[in-house]
Short mmCIF file of C-alpha atoms and ligand atoms in Angstrom, two decimals:
data_model
loop_
_atom_site.label_atom_id
_atom_site.label_comp_id
_atom_site.label_asym_id
_atom_site.label_seq_id
_atom_site.Cartn_x
_atom_site.Cartn_y
_atom_site.Cartn_z
CA UNK A 1395 11.58 11.60 46.15
CA UNK A 1396 9.27 14.44 45.14
CA UNK A 1397 9.65 15.52 41.48
CA UNK A 1398 7.70 18.53 40.23
CA UNK A 1399 5.55 17.75 37.19
CA UNK A 1400 6.14 19.78 34.02
CA UNK A 1401 3.03 21.81 34.70
CA UNK A 1402 4.25 22.65 38.21
CA UNK A 1403 7.69 23.59 36.90
CA UNK A 1404 6.19 25.80 34.19
CA UNK A 1405 4.01 27.46 36.83
CA UNK A 1406 7.06 28.27 38.93
CA UNK A 1407 9.14 29.66 36.01
CA UNK A 1408 8.56 33.41 35.77
CA UNK A 1409 6.88 34.43 32.51
CA UNK A 1410 9.72 36.81 31.50
CA UNK A 1411 12.31 34.07 31.93
CA UNK A 1412 10.23 31.73 29.73
CA UNK A 1413 9.82 34.35 27.01
CA UNK A 1414 13.59 35.06 26.97
CA UNK A 1415 14.39 31.36 26.66
CA UNK A 1416 11.93 30.98 23.76
CA UNK A 1417 13.39 34.01 21.96
CA UNK A 1418 16.92 32.67 22.41
CA UNK A 1419 15.89 29.30 20.96
CA UNK A 1420 14.29 31.04 17.97
CA UNK A 1421 17.49 33.11 17.32
CA UNK A 1422 19.55 29.93 17.43
CA UNK A 1423 17.29 28.24 14.83
CA UNK A 1424 17.40 31.24 12.48
CA UNK A 1425 21.18 31.59 12.87
CA UNK A 1426 21.99 28.01 11.96
CA UNK A 1427 19.32 27.76 9.24
CA UNK A 1428 17.77 24.80 11.02
CA UNK A 1429 14.75 23.37 9.26
CA UNK A 1430 12.99 20.49 10.89
CA UNK A 1431 13.06 17.52 8.48
CA UNK A 1432 12.76 13.76 8.61
CA UNK A 1433 15.55 11.95 10.45
CA UNK A 1434 18.03 10.09 8.21
CA UNK A 1435 17.00 6.51 7.55
CA UNK A 1436 19.10 3.46 8.22
CA UNK A 1437 18.88 -0.04 6.84
CA UNK A 1438 18.21 -2.82 9.37
CA UNK A 1439 19.03 -6.48 8.99
CA UNK A 1440 16.07 -8.64 8.03
CA UNK A 1441 14.15 -10.65 10.63
CA UNK A 1442 15.49 -13.84 9.00
CA UNK A 1443 19.11 -12.67 9.45
CA UNK A 1444 18.50 -11.57 13.01
CA UNK A 1445 17.05 -14.91 14.05
CA UNK A 1446 19.64 -16.94 12.08
CA UNK A 1447 22.43 -15.06 13.89
CA UNK A 1448 20.73 -14.70 17.25
CA UNK A 1449 23.74 -16.15 19.05
CA UNK A 1450 26.40 -14.45 16.93
CA UNK A 1451 26.11 -10.69 17.52
CA UNK A 1452 29.63 -10.05 16.21
CA UNK A 1453 28.75 -11.66 12.85
CA UNK A 1454 25.53 -9.65 12.70
CA UNK A 1455 27.53 -6.47 13.17
CA UNK A 1456 30.05 -7.54 10.56
CA UNK A 1457 27.29 -8.26 8.00
CA UNK A 1458 25.69 -4.89 8.71
CA UNK A 1459 29.08 -3.19 8.16
CA UNK A 1460 29.77 -5.13 4.95
CA UNK A 1461 26.35 -4.17 3.57
CA UNK A 1462 26.94 -0.50 4.35
CA UNK A 1463 30.30 -0.65 2.59
CA UNK A 1464 28.80 -2.36 -0.46
CA UNK A 1465 25.54 -0.39 -0.72
CA UNK A 1466 25.65 2.75 1.45
CA UNK A 1467 22.58 3.91 3.34
CA UNK A 1468 19.04 4.96 2.33
CA UNK A 1469 20.17 8.60 2.42
CA UNK A 1470 23.33 7.89 0.43
CA UNK A 1471 22.64 4.79 -1.62
CA UNK A 1472 25.50 3.79 -3.93
CA UNK A 1473 27.06 0.57 -5.18
CA UNK A 1474 30.71 0.38 -4.15
CA UNK A 1475 33.19 -0.38 -6.94
CA UNK A 1476 33.25 -4.13 -7.61
CA UNK A 1477 34.77 -6.36 -10.32
CA UNK A 1478 31.27 -7.69 -11.18
CA UNK A 1479 30.25 -4.24 -12.46
CA UNK A 1480 33.42 -3.85 -14.53
CA UNK A 1481 33.01 -7.34 -16.01
CA UNK A 1482 29.43 -6.54 -17.01
CA UNK A 1483 30.48 -3.13 -18.38
CA UNK A 1484 27.72 -1.43 -16.37
CA UNK A 1485 27.72 1.48 -13.97
CA UNK A 1486 24.77 0.66 -11.75
CA UNK A 1487 25.04 4.07 -10.12
CA UNK A 1488 24.43 5.75 -13.49
CA UNK A 1489 22.47 3.31 -15.69
CA UNK A 1490 21.46 4.52 -19.14
CA UNK A 1491 18.30 6.54 -19.02
CA UNK A 1492 16.29 5.60 -22.07
CA UNK A 1493 13.48 7.99 -21.17
CA UNK A 1494 15.36 10.96 -22.62
CA UNK A 1495 14.88 13.26 -19.63
CA UNK A 1496 17.79 13.72 -17.19
CA UNK A 1497 18.18 10.60 -15.07
CA UNK A 1498 17.52 11.46 -11.41
CA UNK A 1499 20.12 9.06 -9.93
CA UNK A 1500 19.89 6.56 -7.11
CA UNK A 1501 19.86 9.09 -4.24
CA UNK A 1502 16.96 11.02 -5.78
CA UNK A 1503 15.19 7.72 -6.48
CA UNK A 1504 15.59 6.81 -2.81
CA UNK A 1505 13.79 10.03 -1.89
CA UNK A 1506 10.94 9.30 -4.30
CA UNK A 1507 10.77 5.75 -2.93
CA UNK A 1508 10.56 7.16 0.58
CA UNK A 1509 7.59 9.30 -0.44
CA UNK A 1510 5.74 6.90 -2.76
CA UNK A 1511 6.63 3.32 -1.84
CA UNK A 1512 8.17 3.04 1.62
CA UNK A 1513 4.87 3.09 3.50
CA UNK A 1514 3.97 -0.21 1.79
CA UNK A 1515 7.31 -1.75 0.81
CA UNK A 1516 9.40 -0.74 3.86
CA UNK A 1517 12.84 0.87 4.19
CA UNK A 1518 14.72 -2.25 3.05
CA UNK A 1519 12.07 -3.38 0.53
CA UNK A 1520 10.88 -6.05 2.97
CA UNK A 1521 7.19 -5.41 2.16
CA UNK A 1522 6.74 -4.36 5.78
CA UNK A 1523 6.01 -0.64 5.67
CA UNK A 1524 3.40 0.75 8.09
CA UNK A 1525 0.60 0.66 5.48
CA UNK A 1526 1.31 -2.99 4.66
CA UNK A 1527 -0.51 -4.18 7.74
CA UNK A 1528 -3.48 -6.33 6.76
CA UNK A 1529 -3.03 -5.93 2.98
CA UNK A 1530 -3.79 -9.08 0.94
CA UNK A 1531 -1.78 -9.79 -1.06
CA UNK A 1532 1.03 -8.26 0.97
CA UNK A 1533 3.36 -5.76 -0.73
CA UNK A 1534 6.26 -7.61 -2.29
CA UNK A 1535 9.29 -8.32 -0.12
CA UNK A 1536 11.89 -7.77 -2.85
CA UNK A 1537 14.82 -8.96 -0.73
CA UNK A 1538 14.47 -12.54 -2.01
CA UNK A 1539 14.96 -11.29 -5.58
CA UNK A 1540 11.75 -13.09 -6.60
CA UNK A 1541 9.43 -11.09 -8.84
CA UNK A 1542 6.19 -12.61 -10.03
CA UNK A 1543 5.11 -10.65 -13.05
CA UNK A 1544 7.85 -10.59 -15.62
CA UNK A 1545 8.02 -11.63 -19.26
CA UNK A 1546 10.79 -14.11 -18.46
CA UNK A 1547 11.25 -17.85 -18.08
CA UNK A 1548 13.40 -19.93 -15.68
CA UNK A 1549 12.20 -18.03 -12.58
CA UNK A 1550 14.63 -15.35 -13.70
CA UNK A 1551 15.41 -12.12 -11.93
CA UNK A 1552 13.46 -9.33 -13.64
CA UNK A 1553 14.72 -6.96 -16.32
CA UNK A 1554 14.41 -3.26 -15.73
CA UNK A 1555 11.61 -3.35 -18.34
CA UNK A 1556 9.64 -5.84 -16.21
CA UNK A 1557 9.77 -3.67 -13.09
CA UNK A 1558 8.95 -0.62 -15.23
CA UNK A 1559 5.92 -2.46 -16.62
CA UNK A 1560 4.68 -3.04 -13.04
CA UNK A 1561 5.18 0.66 -12.23
CA UNK A 1562 3.34 1.75 -15.38
CA UNK A 1563 0.42 -0.67 -15.02
CA UNK A 1564 0.20 -1.29 -11.27
CA UNK A 1565 -1.04 -4.76 -10.30
CA UNK A 1566 -4.75 -5.20 -11.03
CA UNK A 1567 -6.81 -6.52 -8.14
CA UNK A 1568 -4.22 -5.54 -5.49
CA UNK A 1569 -3.27 -2.35 -3.64
CA UNK A 1570 -0.20 -1.87 -5.85
CA UNK A 1571 -1.01 1.39 -7.70
CA UNK A 1572 0.27 2.46 -11.09
CA UNK A 1573 2.69 5.39 -11.21
CA UNK A 1574 1.81 6.93 -14.55
CA UNK A 1575 1.67 10.33 -12.87
CA UNK A 1576 5.47 10.19 -12.39
CA UNK A 1577 7.76 11.12 -15.29
CA UNK A 1578 9.19 8.12 -17.21
CA UNK A 1579 12.77 8.97 -16.10
CA UNK A 1580 11.61 8.99 -12.46
CA UNK A 1581 9.98 5.58 -12.92
CA UNK A 1582 13.22 4.28 -14.43
CA UNK A 1583 15.17 5.47 -11.41
CA UNK A 1584 12.60 3.81 -9.12
CA UNK A 1585 12.99 0.52 -11.01
CA UNK A 1586 16.75 0.86 -10.46
CA UNK A 1587 16.20 1.53 -6.77
CA UNK A 1588 13.98 -1.58 -6.47
CA UNK A 1589 16.77 -3.60 -8.10
CA UNK A 1590 19.25 -2.03 -5.67
CA UNK A 1591 17.11 -3.05 -2.66
CA UNK A 1592 16.66 -6.55 -4.08
CA UNK A 1593 20.38 -7.06 -4.74
CA UNK A 1594 21.20 -5.70 -1.29
CA UNK A 1595 18.70 -8.11 0.32
CA UNK A 1596 19.96 -11.08 -1.67
CA UNK A 1597 23.57 -10.31 -0.74
CA UNK A 1598 22.49 -10.14 2.91
CA UNK A 1599 21.10 -13.69 2.81
CA UNK A 1600 24.09 -14.91 0.78
CA UNK A 1601 26.43 -13.57 3.49
CA UNK A 1602 24.48 -15.37 6.23
CA UNK A 1603 24.70 -18.59 4.21
CA UNK A 1604 28.44 -18.17 3.57
CA UNK A 1605 29.08 -17.61 7.25
CA UNK A 1606 27.09 -20.71 8.16
CA UNK A 1607 29.09 -22.82 5.73
CA UNK A 1608 32.54 -21.37 6.34
CA UNK A 1609 32.21 -19.96 9.86
CA UNK A 1610 33.96 -16.79 8.75
CA UNK A 1611 33.41 -13.99 6.27
CA UNK A 1612 36.60 -13.23 4.39
CA UNK A 1613 36.73 -10.24 2.02
CA UNK A 1614 36.96 -12.75 -0.88
CA UNK A 1615 33.79 -14.53 0.27
CA UNK A 1616 31.95 -11.19 0.47
CA UNK A 1617 33.07 -10.34 -3.08
CA UNK A 1618 31.99 -13.76 -4.32
CA UNK A 1619 28.54 -13.40 -2.74
CA UNK A 1620 27.98 -10.17 -4.68
CA UNK A 1621 29.31 -11.67 -7.93
CA UNK A 1622 26.98 -14.65 -7.52
CA UNK A 1623 23.92 -12.49 -6.82
CA UNK A 1624 24.67 -10.19 -9.76
CA UNK A 1625 25.22 -13.13 -12.14
CA UNK A 1626 21.52 -13.99 -11.86
CA UNK A 1627 20.45 -10.43 -12.66
CA UNK A 1628 22.87 -10.21 -15.56
CA UNK A 1629 21.19 -13.20 -17.27
CA UNK A 1630 17.69 -11.67 -17.27
CA UNK A 1631 17.70 -10.16 -20.79
CA UNK A 1632 18.39 -13.58 -22.35
CA UNK A 1633 15.33 -15.13 -20.65
CA UNK A 1634 12.55 -13.34 -22.52
CA UNK A 1635 9.55 -15.48 -23.52
CA UNK A 1636 9.20 -14.47 -27.14
CA UNK A 1637 6.33 -15.33 -29.42
CA UNK A 1638 6.95 -14.53 -33.05
CA UNK A 1639 3.94 -13.89 -35.20
CA UNK A 1640 0.30 -12.96 -34.78
CA UNK A 1641 -1.62 -14.00 -31.68
CA UNK A 1642 -3.97 -16.81 -32.87
CA UNK A 1643 -7.60 -15.65 -32.83
CA UNK A 1644 -9.96 -16.61 -30.00
CA UNK A 1645 -12.16 -18.86 -32.14
CA UNK A 1646 -14.88 -21.12 -30.69
CA UNK A 1647 -12.75 -24.15 -31.62
CA UNK A 1648 -9.69 -22.86 -29.75
CA UNK A 1649 -11.74 -22.05 -26.65
CA UNK A 1650 -13.27 -25.56 -26.72
CA UNK A 1651 -9.82 -27.13 -27.11
CA UNK A 1652 -8.52 -24.95 -24.27
CA UNK A 1653 -11.40 -26.17 -22.11
CA UNK A 1654 -10.39 -29.79 -22.75
CA UNK A 1655 -6.68 -29.10 -22.07
CA UNK A 1656 -7.54 -27.21 -18.87
CA UNK A 1657 -9.35 -30.25 -17.50
CA UNK A 1658 -7.05 -32.96 -18.89
CA UNK A 1659 -4.84 -34.30 -16.05
CA UNK A 1660 -2.23 -35.43 -18.58
CA UNK A 1661 -2.04 -32.08 -20.40
CA UNK A 1662 -2.76 -28.66 -18.79
CA UNK A 1663 -4.01 -30.18 -15.53
CA UNK A 1664 -5.12 -26.68 -14.54
CA UNK A 1665 -8.40 -27.82 -12.97
CA UNK A 1666 -6.47 -29.74 -10.27
CA UNK A 1667 -5.67 -26.36 -8.72
CA UNK A 1668 -8.05 -23.89 -10.35
CA UNK A 1669 -11.09 -26.15 -10.07
CA UNK A 1670 -13.54 -27.39 -12.69
CA UNK A 1671 -15.17 -23.99 -13.09
CA UNK A 1672 -11.92 -22.01 -12.63
CA UNK A 1673 -12.99 -20.79 -9.18
CA UNK A 1674 -9.62 -21.64 -7.57
CA UNK A 1675 -11.06 -24.52 -5.58
CA UNK A 1676 -9.44 -27.58 -7.21
CA UNK A 1677 -8.58 -30.58 -5.01
CA UNK A 1678 -4.81 -29.88 -5.12
CA UNK A 1679 -5.31 -26.39 -3.72
CA UNK A 1680 -6.48 -27.54 -0.30
CA UNK A 1681 -5.50 -29.89 2.47
CA UNK A 1682 -7.00 -30.83 5.81
CA UNK A 1683 -5.05 -29.18 8.63
CA UNK A 1684 -4.28 -30.62 12.07
CA UNK A 1685 -7.55 -29.20 13.43
CA UNK A 1686 -9.54 -30.99 10.73
CA UNK A 1687 -10.26 -27.72 8.90
CA UNK A 1688 -9.67 -27.14 5.19
CA UNK A 1689 -6.63 -24.90 4.57
CA UNK A 1690 -4.50 -23.89 1.56
CA UNK A 1691 -2.20 -26.73 0.53
CA UNK A 1692 0.60 -24.46 -0.63
CA UNK A 1693 2.77 -21.74 0.91
CA UNK A 1694 4.64 -19.18 -1.14
CA UNK A 1695 8.35 -18.34 -1.03
CA UNK A 1696 7.65 -15.80 1.72
CA UNK A 1697 6.00 -18.44 3.93
CA UNK A 1698 2.41 -17.29 3.46
CA UNK A 1699 -0.48 -19.56 2.43
CA UNK A 1700 -1.28 -19.15 -1.25
CA UNK A 1701 -4.41 -20.08 -3.21
CA UNK A 1702 -4.92 -20.60 -6.92
CA UNK A 1703 -6.64 -17.61 -8.47
CA UNK A 1704 -10.36 -17.53 -9.13
CA UNK A 1705 -10.06 -17.13 -12.88
CA UNK A 1706 -13.70 -16.12 -13.31
CA UNK A 1707 -12.96 -12.72 -11.79
CA UNK A 1708 -10.70 -11.73 -14.68
CA UNK A 1709 -8.24 -9.92 -12.41
CA UNK A 1710 -4.92 -10.86 -13.96
CA UNK A 1711 -2.09 -9.47 -11.85
CA UNK A 1712 0.43 -9.84 -14.62
CA UNK A 1713 -1.79 -8.21 -17.27
CA UNK A 1714 -4.86 -9.43 -19.17
CA UNK A 1715 -3.57 -9.20 -22.76
CA UNK A 1716 -3.35 -12.64 -24.42
CA UNK A 1717 0.47 -12.38 -24.49
CA UNK A 1718 0.54 -11.69 -20.71
CA UNK A 1719 -1.47 -14.84 -19.95
CA UNK A 1720 0.58 -16.81 -22.48
CA UNK A 1721 3.69 -15.82 -20.52
CA UNK A 1722 2.10 -16.87 -17.20
CA UNK A 1723 1.27 -20.32 -18.63
CA UNK A 1724 4.68 -20.62 -20.30
CA UNK A 1725 6.79 -19.44 -17.37
CA UNK A 1726 4.57 -19.97 -14.32
CA UNK A 1727 4.49 -17.50 -11.44
CA UNK A 1728 7.74 -17.46 -9.43
CA UNK A 1729 7.44 -17.76 -5.68
CA UNK A 1730 4.37 -20.03 -5.76
CA UNK A 1731 3.11 -23.38 -7.09
CA UNK A 1732 1.77 -22.18 -10.48
CA UNK A 1733 3.84 -24.35 -12.84
CA UNK A 1734 5.86 -23.29 -15.89
CA UNK A 1735 4.54 -25.39 -18.77
CA UNK A 1736 6.34 -23.79 -21.72
CA UNK A 1737 9.37 -25.99 -21.39
CA UNK A 1738 7.91 -29.02 -19.64
CA UNK A 1739 8.80 -32.14 -21.60
CA UNK A 1740 7.07 -35.52 -21.67
CA UNK A 1741 8.60 -38.54 -23.41
CA UNK A 1742 11.08 -36.24 -25.14
CA UNK A 1743 8.31 -34.00 -26.54
CA UNK A 1744 7.04 -30.64 -25.22
CA UNK A 1745 3.99 -31.36 -23.03
CA UNK A 1746 2.08 -28.46 -24.63
CA UNK A 1747 2.65 -26.97 -28.07
CA UNK A 1748 2.56 -23.24 -28.52
CA UNK A 1749 -0.86 -23.59 -30.24
CA UNK A 1750 -2.16 -25.53 -27.22
CA UNK A 1751 -0.97 -22.81 -24.85
CA UNK A 1752 -2.85 -20.22 -26.94
CA UNK A 1753 -5.99 -22.37 -26.68
CA UNK A 1754 -5.57 -22.31 -22.89
CA UNK A 1755 -5.07 -18.52 -22.98
CA UNK A 1756 -8.33 -18.01 -24.84
CA UNK A 1757 -10.20 -20.46 -22.63
CA UNK A 1758 -8.94 -18.73 -19.45
CA UNK A 1759 -9.92 -15.32 -20.84
CA UNK A 1760 -13.34 -16.64 -21.85
CA UNK A 1761 -14.07 -17.49 -18.20
CA UNK A 1762 -14.34 -13.81 -17.35
CA UNK A 1763 -15.17 -12.18 -20.70
CA UNK A 1764 -18.94 -12.13 -20.73
CA UNK A 1765 -20.27 -11.67 -24.20
CA UNK A 1766 -23.66 -10.46 -25.30
CA UNK A 1767 -26.41 -8.90 -23.13
C1 LIG B 2729 -0.52 0.77 -1.15
C2 LIG B 2729 0.59 -0.14 -1.10
C3 LIG B 2729 1.65 -0.08 -2.18
C4 LIG B 2729 2.38 1.00 -2.60
C5 LIG B 2729 2.25 2.45 -2.18
C6 LIG B 2729 3.35 0.49 -3.54
N1 LIG B 2729 3.20 -0.86 -3.68
FE1 LIG B 2729 4.33 -2.08 -4.85
N2 LIG B 2729 3.18 -3.67 -4.34
C7 LIG B 2729 2.13 -3.63 -3.46
C8 LIG B 2729 1.53 -4.95 -3.40
C9 LIG B 2729 0.34 -5.33 -2.55
C10 LIG B 2729 2.27 -5.79 -4.26
C11 LIG B 2729 2.08 -7.29 -4.49
C12 LIG B 2729 0.96 -7.61 -5.46
C13 LIG B 2729 0.87 -9.08 -5.80
O1 LIG B 2729 1.47 -9.94 -5.16
O2 LIG B 2729 0.16 -9.37 -6.77
C14 LIG B 2729 3.31 -4.94 -4.82
C15 LIG B 2729 4.26 -5.41 -5.70
C16 LIG B 2729 5.31 -4.64 -6.20
C17 LIG B 2729 6.37 -5.15 -7.05
C18 LIG B 2729 6.55 -6.60 -7.48
C19 LIG B 2729 6.10 -6.93 -8.87
C20 LIG B 2729 6.41 -8.39 -9.21
O3 LIG B 2729 6.61 -8.68 -10.40
O4 LIG B 2729 6.48 -9.23 -8.33
C21 LIG B 2729 7.22 -4.09 -7.29
C22 LIG B 2729 8.48 -4.12 -8.13
C23 LIG B 2729 6.66 -2.93 -6.63
N3 LIG B 2729 5.50 -3.30 -5.98
C24 LIG B 2729 7.25 -1.69 -6.64
C25 LIG B 2729 6.69 -0.56 -6.04
C26 LIG B 2729 7.28 0.76 -6.11
C27 LIG B 2729 8.60 1.09 -6.78
C28 LIG B 2729 6.44 1.59 -5.45
C29 LIG B 2729 6.55 3.09 -5.31
C30 LIG B 2729 6.77 3.86 -6.53
C31 LIG B 2729 5.34 0.79 -4.93
N4 LIG B 2729 5.53 -0.51 -5.32
C32 LIG B 2729 4.30 1.28 -4.16
C33 LIG B 2729 1.69 -2.54 -2.75
C34 LIG B 2729 2.16 -1.24 -2.88
C1 LIG B 2730 -0.21 -26.39 -8.53
C2 LIG B 2730 -1.31 -25.51 -8.65
C3 LIG B 2730 -1.56 -24.80 -9.95
C4 LIG B 2730 -1.72 -25.37 -11.21
C5 LIG B 2730 -1.59 -26.83 -11.61
C6 LIG B 2730 -2.02 -24.27 -12.09
N1 LIG B 2730 -2.06 -23.09 -11.41
FE1 LIG B 2730 -2.53 -21.29 -12.18
N2 LIG B 2730 -2.20 -20.40 -10.38
C7 LIG B 2730 -1.88 -21.10 -9.22
C8 LIG B 2730 -1.72 -20.14 -8.15
C9 LIG B 2730 -1.37 -20.47 -6.72
C10 LIG B 2730 -1.96 -18.86 -8.70
C11 LIG B 2730 -1.92 -17.52 -7.96
C12 LIG B 2730 -0.47 -17.05 -7.92
C13 LIG B 2730 -0.25 -15.79 -7.12
O1 LIG B 2730 -1.19 -15.09 -6.76
O2 LIG B 2730 0.92 -15.52 -6.90
C14 LIG B 2730 -2.27 -19.07 -10.10
C15 LIG B 2730 -2.58 -18.05 -10.96
C16 LIG B 2730 -2.96 -18.24 -12.28
C17 LIG B 2730 -3.35 -17.19 -13.20
C18 LIG B 2730 -3.39 -15.71 -12.89
C19 LIG B 2730 -2.25 -14.96 -13.55
C20 LIG B 2730 -2.21 -13.49 -13.25
O3 LIG B 2730 -1.63 -12.73 -14.04
O4 LIG B 2730 -2.74 -13.08 -12.22
C21 LIG B 2730 -3.66 -17.78 -14.39
C22 LIG B 2730 -4.14 -17.10 -15.65
C23 LIG B 2730 -3.47 -19.20 -14.22
N3 LIG B 2730 -3.03 -19.46 -12.93
C24 LIG B 2730 -3.70 -20.12 -15.21
C25 LIG B 2730 -3.38 -21.48 -15.10
C26 LIG B 2730 -3.49 -22.43 -16.18
C27 LIG B 2730 -4.01 -22.11 -17.58
C28 LIG B 2730 -3.06 -23.63 -15.70
C29 LIG B 2730 -2.90 -24.92 -16.45
C30 LIG B 2730 -2.06 -24.88 -17.60
C31 LIG B 2730 -2.70 -23.43 -14.30
N4 LIG B 2730 -2.91 -22.13 -13.98
C32 LIG B 2730 -2.23 -24.42 -13.45
C33 LIG B 2730 -1.73 -22.45 -9.08
C34 LIG B 2730 -1.79 -23.37 -10.11
#
């Protein structure tokens, strides 16, 4: 059947008629105060949930509904009342603002996130915003609740202070910028919004798991999933890696001892991954793939290949102060193979003493700190 193209239709519409229609449309806009703005955002289920529940559309819908009830939407983010919050004595919708200035609140934080973070970290915090394409390392997918650069042991969930530290400092050597240009209270609200996205994502996977185990999702099971997820966040403040006292000086002796520990397979064993010269090319870091080519031996928690850092570059993602590197050696880097040595025991004794870890810190720093002309 013949359909006129738009151009043909426009050509046939008398000019006066077109002008009247345009004027009418304009009046309508002015009358209702219409201002064109971005469409409201919605949360989607993660790719992992979608594929896990490929054959169970009704469960997918139920999980999406439960999540909206518990967490609201990106335009109206809010934690629903829940016994876990009462037990912890916290109001996550109005956390204390230590920055002094008025606390913006979760909805305002969501708007700031939309402007500043979404293009990298995605609507749900999945690290899949439009600007994330091709970035290495990829923006963090916070939905697993795994954060790499905290001051905490036991692969703990982060404290607000840890996320704030990332926002203040950015992550050196990656595309993650610092946000010092935003007011401290705004950064606090953003840290709370990141936690909100992480908890929401973790509850989503907990619900999928519960359904798989129990083949139904009762209201009690939904409540328990949230209580379980929150219990891990609630523990964070007790997990701080503390070092009392002065940082031991970077003497020649300590650097030499650090060098020995770094290469000793029975002590630091760092060279197995980081290589003899610290270039990230140790034998444990690589394997031979099916096609006979060398490829990274490890994958991270997000399923991407991961390589030990080239320590000669001096780009420390978690900070380059001695205490930052001490914490990395003590607590490892969650989500990847870098081990936590602070509490590793051997024959009933700590594998490394605190003094030995400081020697390693100074040795690692010496690999990139070039002294003299
Ligand atoms: C240009 C892209 C980009 C933008 C914009 C961006 N990030 Fe990131 N972000 C990253 C990358 C890349 C990483 C991962 C770096 C790594 O693995 O070392 C990251 C990591 C993080 C982490 C994880 C830190 C950890 O300990 O694991 C948090 C939290 C974070 N970003 C929050 C934010 C917030 C909040 C905003 C907005 C205020 C934001 N980011 C904006 C790219 C970005
Ligand atoms: C099993 C392999 C493995 C071993 C053993 C290992 N590392 Fe690592 N290390 C890694 C990986 C992988 C990374 C990069 C992690 C990332 O980017 O998420 C890393 C990163 C680091 C970083 C960078 C931290 C930052 O803030 O960016 C330092 C420093 C480091 N390792 C020191 C050490 C020291 C010292 C030892 C020995 C006590 C050691 N590593 C043992 C795998 C290992």
